[in-house]
Amino acid sequence: MNTLNKEKLHTFIAKEVIEKFNHKRLEALRSLDIIDVLRRKNPYLFQAKSLSTPEEIVRAIIDAFLSSHEETIFGDLLENLSVYVCGEVFGGIKLPKIQQGNPDILFTRDDIIYYVEIKSGPHWGNSSQIAKLRLTFERIRKELLEDKQDLSKYRFVNGCIYGKINSEQVDNENNLRSYAKICGQAFWDLISGSNSFYLDIIDPLTKETEKKEYEYIEEYNSSIIKASLIFSDHFVENNKVNWNKIVKLTSENKQPN
């Protein structure tokens, strides 16, 4: 086990997490097509929320779009952070993506070899995705048995960036497919060797985010203004939002030629 260099960690968070997150957020704002996004929204919800001005409607659309987009982006970047941390502390390696499926990282801690699949949160997948993970762990166990390895020296883990679920074993009916689900504090402890690591990353994340926030707010406000003008050109008549046009955009059947 190696000691994690705090300066290197801060640099990684700055360059590989916050800078990339900010870049992708700005990209999303600059490429956002308000009409295209609106086409995939439920217009009745806007009415139910008493949104009546172009800016209110546009802001609601953009905020919902960004919220979903940002959660995916940031989750992926924090997964990359966890791979980096594990590599620095335990010499963990990122496994290559293959068609049969592979966990994200492989490392050794306290003479136990860990195969870990990293996800953002505990409720990450549907039944088919979870079944695929189980089959991946089963395949690896079978390969280890063929190589006459002692399975008691191996652990198979679904690790989650946040959450409180921690179970020693999932899927007890088939031991070859079983795995531990370790989330939040326990997950970061597993890959970093520090029980407080899940709190230690708050400070560098906060400091680096503050450096980038002004640029993002400027672009966000600009996008709201631009999208509101486009929305008004399409859906405002006589100083009122034409809800019929909006509902037709999202729901009208195309007439045959």
PDB file of C-alpha atoms in Angstrom:
ATOM      1  CA  MET A   1       0.000   0.000   0.000  1.00  0.00           C
ATOM      2  CA  ASN A   2       1.368   3.391  -1.043  1.00  0.00           C
ATOM      3  CA  THR A   3       0.633   6.800   0.446  1.00  0.00           C
ATOM      4  CA  LEU A   4      -1.465   8.970  -1.829  1.00  0.00           C
ATOM      5  CA  ASN A   5       0.258  12.235  -2.737  1.00  0.00           C
ATOM      6  CA  LYS A   6      -2.225  15.023  -1.926  1.00  0.00           C
ATOM      7  CA  GLU A   7      -0.769  17.454  -4.468  1.00  0.00           C
ATOM      8  CA  LYS A   8      -1.024  14.879  -7.251  1.00  0.00           C
ATOM      9  CA  LEU A   9      -4.562  14.068  -6.170  1.00  0.00           C
ATOM     10  CA  HIS A  10      -5.534  17.754  -6.254  1.00  0.00           C
ATOM     11  CA  THR A  11      -3.976  18.124  -9.710  1.00  0.00           C
ATOM     12  CA  PHE A  12      -5.854  15.074 -10.990  1.00  0.00           C
ATOM     13  CA  ILE A  13      -9.143  16.416  -9.629  1.00  0.00           C
ATOM     14  CA  ALA A  14      -8.463  19.813 -11.213  1.00  0.00           C
ATOM     15  CA  LYS A  15      -7.454  18.517 -14.661  1.00  0.00           C
ATOM     16  CA  GLU A  16      -9.300  15.231 -15.046  1.00  0.00           C
ATOM     17  CA  VAL A  17     -12.496  15.885 -13.125  1.00  0.00           C
ATOM     18  CA  ILE A  18     -13.487  19.549 -12.787  1.00  0.00           C
ATOM     19  CA  GLU A  19     -11.840  20.888 -15.956  1.00  0.00           C
ATOM     20  CA  LYS A  20     -13.307  18.100 -18.080  1.00  0.00           C
ATOM     21  CA  PHE A  21     -16.678  18.409 -16.369  1.00  0.00           C
ATOM     22  CA  ASN A  22     -16.779  22.134 -17.034  1.00  0.00           C
ATOM     23  CA  HIS A  23     -15.706  21.640 -20.651  1.00  0.00           C
ATOM     24  CA  LYS A  24     -18.441  19.072 -21.269  1.00  0.00           C
ATOM     25  CA  ARG A  25     -21.065  21.271 -19.575  1.00  0.00           C
ATOM     26  CA  LEU A  26     -20.088  24.212 -21.755  1.00  0.00           C
ATOM     27  CA  GLU A  27     -20.150  21.978 -24.833  1.00  0.00           C
ATOM     28  CA  ALA A  28     -23.663  20.830 -23.940  1.00  0.00           C
ATOM     29  CA  LEU A  29     -24.885  24.409 -23.518  1.00  0.00           C
ATOM     30  CA  ARG A  30     -23.336  25.633 -26.759  1.00  0.00           C
ATOM     31  CA  SER A  31     -24.723  22.772 -28.817  1.00  0.00           C
ATOM     32  CA  LEU A  32     -28.175  22.746 -27.212  1.00  0.00           C
ATOM     33  CA  ASP A  33     -31.046  22.997 -29.710  1.00  0.00           C
ATOM     34  CA  ILE A  34     -34.012  24.232 -27.688  1.00  0.00           C
ATOM     35  CA  ILE A  35     -36.590  23.125 -30.283  1.00  0.00           C
ATOM     36  CA  ASP A  36     -35.113  19.636 -30.490  1.00  0.00           C
ATOM     37  CA  VAL A  37     -35.055  19.279 -26.696  1.00  0.00           C
ATOM     38  CA  LEU A  38     -38.599  20.651 -26.395  1.00  0.00           C
ATOM     39  CA  ARG A  39     -39.773  18.099 -28.959  1.00  0.00           C
ATOM     40  CA  ARG A  40     -38.933  15.328 -26.448  1.00  0.00           C
ATOM     41  CA  LYS A  41     -40.549  16.964 -23.406  1.00  0.00           C
ATOM     42  CA  ASN A  42     -44.026  16.682 -21.865  1.00  0.00           C
ATOM     43  CA  PRO A  43     -45.695  20.041 -22.619  1.00  0.00           C
ATOM     44  CA  TYR A  44     -48.549  19.413 -20.205  1.00  0.00           C
ATOM     45  CA  LEU A  45     -46.048  19.419 -17.337  1.00  0.00           C
ATOM     46  CA  PHE A  46     -45.068  22.995 -18.130  1.00  0.00           C
ATOM     47  CA  GLN A  47     -48.708  24.029 -17.905  1.00  0.00           C
ATOM     48  CA  ALA A  48     -49.211  22.105 -14.663  1.00  0.00           C
ATOM     49  CA  LYS A  49     -46.244  24.001 -13.182  1.00  0.00           C
ATOM     50  CA  SER A  50     -47.804  27.328 -14.253  1.00  0.00           C
ATOM     51  CA  LEU A  51     -44.890  28.239 -16.503  1.00  0.00           C
ATOM     52  CA  SER A  52     -46.173  31.044 -18.675  1.00  0.00           C
ATOM     53  CA  THR A  53     -43.281  33.117 -20.052  1.00  0.00           C
ATOM     54  CA  PRO A  54     -40.695  32.047 -22.641  1.00  0.00           C
ATOM     55  CA  GLU A  55     -37.857  32.457 -20.128  1.00  0.00           C
ATOM     56  CA  GLU A  56     -39.605  30.341 -17.467  1.00  0.00           C
ATOM     57  CA  ILE A  57     -40.292  27.548 -19.947  1.00  0.00           C
ATOM     58  CA  VAL A  58     -36.830  27.680 -21.504  1.00  0.00           C
ATOM     59  CA  ARG A  59     -35.108  27.729 -18.120  1.00  0.00           C
ATOM     60  CA  ALA A  60     -37.103  24.670 -16.992  1.00  0.00           C
ATOM     61  CA  ILE A  61     -36.211  22.820 -20.205  1.00  0.00           C
ATOM     62  CA  ILE A  62     -32.516  23.667 -20.021  1.00  0.00           C
ATOM     63  CA  ASP A  63     -32.231  22.915 -16.297  1.00  0.00           C
ATOM     64  CA  ALA A  64     -33.836  19.482 -16.738  1.00  0.00           C
ATOM     65  CA  PHE A  65     -31.632  18.735 -19.752  1.00  0.00           C
ATOM     66  CA  LEU A  66     -28.465  19.769 -17.917  1.00  0.00           C
ATOM     67  CA  SER A  67     -29.357  17.908 -14.729  1.00  0.00           C
ATOM     68  CA  SER A  68     -29.628  14.586 -16.544  1.00  0.00           C
ATOM     69  CA  HIS A  69     -26.593  15.298 -18.725  1.00  0.00           C
ATOM     70  CA  GLU A  70     -24.392  16.461 -15.858  1.00  0.00           C
ATOM     71  CA  GLU A  71     -25.161  13.503 -13.613  1.00  0.00           C
ATOM     72  CA  THR A  72     -23.927  11.098 -16.280  1.00  0.00           C
ATOM     73  CA  ILE A  73     -20.826  13.160 -17.072  1.00  0.00           C
ATOM     74  CA  PHE A  74     -19.804  13.696 -13.462  1.00  0.00           C
ATOM     75  CA  GLY A  75     -20.462  10.077 -12.533  1.00  0.00           C
ATOM     76  CA  ASP A  76     -18.102   8.923 -15.284  1.00  0.00           C
ATOM     77  CA  LEU A  77     -15.405  11.381 -14.190  1.00  0.00           C
ATOM     78  CA  LEU A  78     -15.610  10.294 -10.549  1.00  0.00           C
ATOM     79  CA  GLU A  79     -15.313   6.693 -11.698  1.00  0.00           C
ATOM     80  CA  ASN A  80     -12.083   7.725 -13.431  1.00  0.00           C
ATOM     81  CA  LEU A  81     -10.949   9.357 -10.178  1.00  0.00           C
ATOM     82  CA  SER A  82     -11.534   6.134  -8.272  1.00  0.00           C
ATOM     83  CA  VAL A  83      -9.475   4.186 -10.826  1.00  0.00           C
ATOM     84  CA  TYR A  84      -6.655   6.722 -10.452  1.00  0.00           C
ATOM     85  CA  VAL A  85      -6.738   6.559  -6.641  1.00  0.00           C
ATOM     86  CA  CYS A  86      -6.710   2.768  -6.613  1.00  0.00           C
ATOM     87  CA  GLY A  87      -3.798   2.767  -9.048  1.00  0.00           C
ATOM     88  CA  GLU A  88      -1.774   5.153  -6.893  1.00  0.00           C
ATOM     89  CA  VAL A  89      -2.434   3.366  -3.593  1.00  0.00           C
ATOM     90  CA  PHE A  90      -2.689  -0.315  -4.490  1.00  0.00           C
ATOM     91  CA  GLY A  91      -1.249  -0.439  -7.996  1.00  0.00           C
ATOM     92  CA  GLY A  92      -4.690  -1.161  -9.392  1.00  0.00           C
ATOM     93  CA  ILE A  93      -5.006  -1.527 -13.139  1.00  0.00           C
ATOM     94  CA  LYS A  94      -7.914  -0.598 -15.395  1.00  0.00           C
ATOM     95  CA  LEU A  95      -9.039  -3.697 -17.244  1.00  0.00           C
ATOM     96  CA  PRO A  96      -9.640  -3.507 -21.005  1.00  0.00           C
ATOM     97  CA  LYS A  97     -13.183  -3.484 -22.322  1.00  0.00           C
ATOM     98  CA  ILE A  98     -14.015  -6.750 -24.054  1.00  0.00           C
ATOM     99  CA  GLN A  99     -17.172  -8.120 -25.642  1.00  0.00           C
ATOM    100  CA  GLN A 100     -17.754 -10.668 -22.872  1.00  0.00           C
ATOM    101  CA  GLY A 101     -17.541  -7.906 -20.285  1.00  0.00           C
ATOM    102  CA  ASN A 102     -14.834  -6.983 -17.810  1.00  0.00           C
ATOM    103  CA  PRO A 103     -14.889  -5.286 -14.409  1.00  0.00           C
ATOM    104  CA  ASP A 104     -13.284  -1.842 -14.271  1.00  0.00           C
ATOM    105  CA  ILE A 105     -10.286  -2.459 -12.031  1.00  0.00           C
ATOM    106  CA  LEU A 106      -8.126  -5.248 -10.643  1.00  0.00           C
ATOM    107  CA  PHE A 107      -5.958  -4.775  -7.565  1.00  0.00           C
ATOM    108  CA  THR A 108      -4.529  -6.558  -4.547  1.00  0.00           C
ATOM    109  CA  ARG A 109      -5.074  -5.464  -0.958  1.00  0.00           C
ATOM    110  CA  ASP A 110      -4.099  -7.430   2.158  1.00  0.00           C
ATOM    111  CA  ASP A 111      -3.280 -10.475   0.010  1.00  0.00           C
ATOM    112  CA  ILE A 112      -6.787 -10.481  -1.489  1.00  0.00           C
ATOM    113  CA  ILE A 113      -7.243  -9.890  -5.223  1.00  0.00           C
ATOM    114  CA  TYR A 114     -10.206  -7.653  -6.054  1.00  0.00           C
ATOM    115  CA  TYR A 115     -12.198  -7.418  -9.266  1.00  0.00           C
ATOM    116  CA  VAL A 116     -14.295  -4.263  -9.003  1.00  0.00           C
ATOM    117  CA  GLU A 117     -17.041  -2.951 -11.257  1.00  0.00           C
ATOM    118  CA  ILE A 118     -17.502   0.769 -10.535  1.00  0.00           C
ATOM    119  CA  LYS A 119     -20.841   2.550 -10.815  1.00  0.00           C
ATOM    120  CA  SER A 120     -21.957   6.025  -9.848  1.00  0.00           C
ATOM    121  CA  GLY A 121     -24.760   5.098  -7.436  1.00  0.00           C
ATOM    122  CA  PRO A 122     -26.302   1.968  -5.921  1.00  0.00           C
ATOM    123  CA  HIS A 123     -29.370   1.879  -8.186  1.00  0.00           C
ATOM    124  CA  TRP A 124     -27.462   1.936 -11.436  1.00  0.00           C
ATOM    125  CA  GLY A 125     -28.918  -0.745 -13.663  1.00  0.00           C
ATOM    126  CA  ASN A 126     -31.905  -2.733 -14.838  1.00  0.00           C
ATOM    127  CA  SER A 127     -32.231  -6.496 -14.437  1.00  0.00           C
ATOM    128  CA  SER A 128     -30.472  -7.312 -17.716  1.00  0.00           C
ATOM    129  CA  GLN A 129     -27.497  -5.067 -16.886  1.00  0.00           C
ATOM    130  CA  ILE A 130     -27.147  -6.628 -13.442  1.00  0.00           C
ATOM    131  CA  ALA A 131     -27.437 -10.101 -14.970  1.00  0.00           C
ATOM    132  CA  LYS A 132     -24.599  -9.205 -17.353  1.00  0.00           C
ATOM    133  CA  LEU A 133     -22.404  -8.216 -14.398  1.00  0.00           C
ATOM    134  CA  ARG A 134     -23.148 -11.525 -12.668  1.00  0.00           C
ATOM    135  CA  LEU A 135     -22.264 -13.442 -15.819  1.00  0.00           C
ATOM    136  CA  THR A 136     -18.993 -11.510 -16.074  1.00  0.00           C
ATOM    137  CA  PHE A 137     -18.034 -12.464 -12.519  1.00  0.00           C
ATOM    138  CA  GLU A 138     -19.061 -16.068 -13.205  1.00  0.00           C
ATOM    139  CA  ARG A 139     -16.886 -16.219 -16.336  1.00  0.00           C
ATOM    140  CA  ILE A 140     -13.844 -14.874 -14.485  1.00  0.00           C
ATOM    141  CA  ARG A 141     -14.323 -17.363 -11.637  1.00  0.00           C
ATOM    142  CA  LYS A 142     -14.531 -20.244 -14.119  1.00  0.00           C
ATOM    143  CA  GLU A 143     -11.341 -19.058 -15.805  1.00  0.00           C
ATOM    144  CA  LEU A 144      -9.612 -18.901 -12.418  1.00  0.00           C
ATOM    145  CA  LEU A 145     -10.796 -22.410 -11.576  1.00  0.00           C
ATOM    146  CA  GLU A 146      -9.462 -23.675 -14.905  1.00  0.00           C
ATOM    147  CA  ASP A 147      -6.105 -22.170 -13.909  1.00  0.00           C
ATOM    148  CA  LYS A 148      -6.422 -23.990 -10.567  1.00  0.00           C
ATOM    149  CA  GLN A 149      -6.578 -20.749  -8.586  1.00  0.00           C
ATOM    150  CA  ASP A 150      -7.868 -20.645  -5.004  1.00  0.00           C
ATOM    151  CA  LEU A 151     -11.100 -18.630  -5.207  1.00  0.00           C
ATOM    152  CA  SER A 152     -10.912 -17.788  -1.496  1.00  0.00           C
ATOM    153  CA  LYS A 153      -8.146 -15.319  -2.387  1.00  0.00           C
ATOM    154  CA  TYR A 154     -10.425 -13.374  -4.741  1.00  0.00           C
ATOM    155  CA  ARG A 155     -13.227 -10.890  -4.106  1.00  0.00           C
ATOM    156  CA  PHE A 156     -15.757  -9.648  -6.636  1.00  0.00           C
ATOM    157  CA  VAL A 157     -17.256  -6.249  -5.953  1.00  0.00           C
ATOM    158  CA  ASN A 158     -19.780  -3.809  -7.367  1.00  0.00           C
ATOM    159  CA  GLY A 159     -18.436  -0.529  -5.980  1.00  0.00           C
ATOM    160  CA  CYS A 160     -20.516   2.660  -6.012  1.00  0.00           C
ATOM    161  CA  ILE A 161     -19.264   6.237  -5.727  1.00  0.00           C
ATOM    162  CA  TYR A 162     -22.065   7.196  -3.340  1.00  0.00           C
ATOM    163  CA  GLY A 163     -24.736   5.440  -1.303  1.00  0.00           C
ATOM    164  CA  LYS A 164     -25.028   3.435   1.896  1.00  0.00           C
ATOM    165  CA  ILE A 165     -25.746  -0.070   0.637  1.00  0.00           C
ATOM    166  CA  ASN A 166     -23.087  -2.499   1.806  1.00  0.00           C
ATOM    167  CA  SER A 167     -23.779  -6.204   1.438  1.00  0.00           C
ATOM    168  CA  GLU A 168     -21.220  -8.946   1.785  1.00  0.00           C
ATOM    169  CA  GLN A 169     -22.811 -11.084  -0.880  1.00  0.00           C
ATOM    170  CA  VAL A 170     -25.412 -10.666  -3.593  1.00  0.00           C
ATOM    171  CA  ASP A 171     -26.991 -13.628  -5.408  1.00  0.00           C
ATOM    172  CA  ASN A 172     -26.357 -16.377  -2.864  1.00  0.00           C
ATOM    173  CA  GLU A 173     -28.079 -18.999  -5.024  1.00  0.00           C
ATOM    174  CA  ASN A 174     -25.134 -19.200  -7.423  1.00  0.00           C
ATOM    175  CA  ASN A 175     -21.764 -18.791  -5.728  1.00  0.00           C
ATOM    176  CA  LEU A 176     -19.938 -18.293  -9.034  1.00  0.00           C
ATOM    177  CA  ARG A 177     -22.064 -15.222  -9.723  1.00  0.00           C
ATOM    178  CA  SER A 178     -22.036 -13.751  -6.214  1.00  0.00           C
ATOM    179  CA  TYR A 179     -20.442 -10.425  -5.402  1.00  0.00           C
ATOM    180  CA  ALA A 180     -20.298  -7.790  -2.682  1.00  0.00           C
ATOM    181  CA  LYS A 181     -22.003  -4.434  -3.167  1.00  0.00           C
ATOM    182  CA  ILE A 182     -19.982  -1.695  -1.470  1.00  0.00           C
ATOM    183  CA  CYS A 183     -21.041   1.948  -1.647  1.00  0.00           C
ATOM    184  CA  GLY A 184     -20.014   5.402  -0.496  1.00  0.00           C
ATOM    185  CA  GLN A 185     -17.558   5.606   2.393  1.00  0.00           C
ATOM    186  CA  ALA A 186     -16.857   1.867   2.373  1.00  0.00           C
ATOM    187  CA  PHE A 187     -16.094   1.889  -1.365  1.00  0.00           C
ATOM    188  CA  TRP A 188     -13.641   4.787  -1.151  1.00  0.00           C
ATOM    189  CA  ASP A 189     -12.024   3.115   1.862  1.00  0.00           C
ATOM    190  CA  LEU A 190     -11.616  -0.099  -0.117  1.00  0.00           C
ATOM    191  CA  ILE A 191      -9.748   1.529  -3.007  1.00  0.00           C
ATOM    192  CA  SER A 192      -7.841   4.199  -1.053  1.00  0.00           C
ATOM    193  CA  GLY A 193      -7.068   2.572   2.286  1.00  0.00           C
ATOM    194  CA  SER A 194      -8.506   5.611   4.076  1.00  0.00           C
ATOM    195  CA  ASN A 195     -11.758   5.592   6.026  1.00  0.00           C
ATOM    196  CA  SER A 196     -12.075   9.370   5.579  1.00  0.00           C
ATOM    197  CA  PHE A 197     -11.249   9.576   1.880  1.00  0.00           C
ATOM    198  CA  TYR A 198     -14.885  10.105   0.868  1.00  0.00           C
ATOM    199  CA  LEU A 199     -14.709  13.370   2.839  1.00  0.00           C
ATOM    200  CA  ASP A 200     -11.141  14.265   1.871  1.00  0.00           C
ATOM    201  CA  ILE A 201     -12.075  14.872  -1.774  1.00  0.00           C
ATOM    202  CA  ILE A 202     -14.710  17.494  -0.902  1.00  0.00           C
ATOM    203  CA  ASP A 203     -12.215  20.333  -0.430  1.00  0.00           C
ATOM    204  CA  PRO A 204     -10.334  19.993  -3.752  1.00  0.00           C
ATOM    205  CA  LEU A 205     -13.596  19.455  -5.628  1.00  0.00           C
ATOM    206  CA  THR A 206     -15.050  22.620  -4.087  1.00  0.00           C
ATOM    207  CA  LYS A 207     -11.979  24.778  -4.702  1.00  0.00           C
ATOM    208  CA  GLU A 208     -11.616  23.742  -8.338  1.00  0.00           C
ATOM    209  CA  THR A 209     -15.331  24.139  -9.023  1.00  0.00           C
ATOM    210  CA  GLU A 210     -15.286  27.713  -7.716  1.00  0.00           C
ATOM    211  CA  LYS A 211     -12.540  28.595 -10.208  1.00  0.00           C
ATOM    212  CA  LYS A 212     -14.687  27.500 -13.146  1.00  0.00           C
ATOM    213  CA  GLU A 213     -18.112  28.665 -12.007  1.00  0.00           C
ATOM    214  CA  TYR A 214     -18.003  32.205 -13.423  1.00  0.00           C
ATOM    215  CA  GLU A 215     -17.311  30.967 -16.960  1.00  0.00           C
ATOM    216  CA  TYR A 216     -20.163  28.490 -16.701  1.00  0.00           C
ATOM    217  CA  ILE A 217     -22.670  31.018 -15.336  1.00  0.00           C
ATOM    218  CA  GLU A 218     -21.836  33.436 -18.161  1.00  0.00           C
ATOM    219  CA  GLU A 219     -22.457  30.740 -20.772  1.00  0.00           C
ATOM    220  CA  TYR A 220     -25.603  29.534 -19.001  1.00  0.00           C
ATOM    221  CA  ASN A 221     -27.153  33.015 -18.936  1.00  0.00           C
ATOM    222  CA  SER A 222     -26.226  33.546 -22.572  1.00  0.00           C
ATOM    223  CA  SER A 223     -27.885  30.240 -23.497  1.00  0.00           C
ATOM    224  CA  ILE A 224     -31.079  31.189 -21.647  1.00  0.00           C
ATOM    225  CA  ILE A 225     -31.300  34.484 -23.547  1.00  0.00           C
ATOM    226  CA  LYS A 226     -30.558  32.898 -26.927  1.00  0.00           C
ATOM    227  CA  ALA A 227     -32.973  29.995 -26.410  1.00  0.00           C
ATOM    228  CA  SER A 228     -35.719  32.322 -25.143  1.00  0.00           C
ATOM    229  CA  LEU A 229     -35.500  34.369 -28.348  1.00  0.00           C
ATOM    230  CA  ILE A 230     -35.710  31.230 -30.493  1.00  0.00           C
ATOM    231  CA  PHE A 231     -38.626  29.931 -28.430  1.00  0.00           C
ATOM    232  CA  SER A 232     -40.444  33.257 -28.773  1.00  0.00           C
ATOM    233  CA  ASP A 233     -39.980  33.287 -32.546  1.00  0.00           C
ATOM    234  CA  HIS A 234     -41.635  29.868 -32.789  1.00  0.00           C
ATOM    235  CA  PHE A 235     -44.266  29.837 -30.063  1.00  0.00           C
ATOM    236  CA  VAL A 236     -45.233  33.364 -29.015  1.00  0.00           C
ATOM    237  CA  GLU A 237     -48.120  35.159 -30.726  1.00  0.00           C
ATOM    238  CA  ASN A 238     -49.671  38.423 -29.595  1.00  0.00           C
ATOM    239  CA  ASN A 239     -47.387  38.422 -26.557  1.00  0.00           C
ATOM    240  CA  LYS A 240     -48.698  35.040 -25.371  1.00  0.00           C
ATOM    241  CA  VAL A 241     -47.317  31.511 -25.526  1.00  0.00           C
ATOM    242  CA  ASN A 242     -49.203  29.472 -28.111  1.00  0.00           C
ATOM    243  CA  TRP A 243     -49.609  26.171 -26.266  1.00  0.00           C
ATOM    244  CA  ASN A 244     -51.341  24.543 -29.225  1.00  0.00           C
ATOM    245  CA  LYS A 245     -48.168  24.930 -31.261  1.00  0.00           C
ATOM    246  CA  ILE A 246     -46.048  23.428 -28.491  1.00  0.00           C
ATOM    247  CA  VAL A 247     -48.342  20.428 -28.011  1.00  0.00           C
ATOM    248  CA  LYS A 248     -48.500  19.882 -31.773  1.00  0.00           C
ATOM    249  CA  LEU A 249     -44.704  19.897 -31.912  1.00  0.00           C
ATOM    250  CA  THR A 250     -44.484  17.092 -29.362  1.00  0.00           C
ATOM    251  CA  SER A 251     -47.614  15.083 -30.103  1.00  0.00           C
ATOM    252  CA  GLU A 252     -49.304  15.747 -33.459  1.00  0.00           C
ATOM    253  CA  ASN A 253     -49.647  12.802 -35.822  1.00  0.00           C
ATOM    254  CA  LYS A 254     -48.036  13.331 -39.184  1.00  0.00           C
ATOM    255  CA  GLN A 255     -50.616  13.418 -41.933  1.00  0.00           C
ATOM    256  CA  PRO A 256     -49.992  11.057 -44.872  1.00  0.00           C
ATOM    257  CA  ASN A 257     -49.139  12.735 -48.155  1.00  0.00           C
TER     258      ASN A 257
END
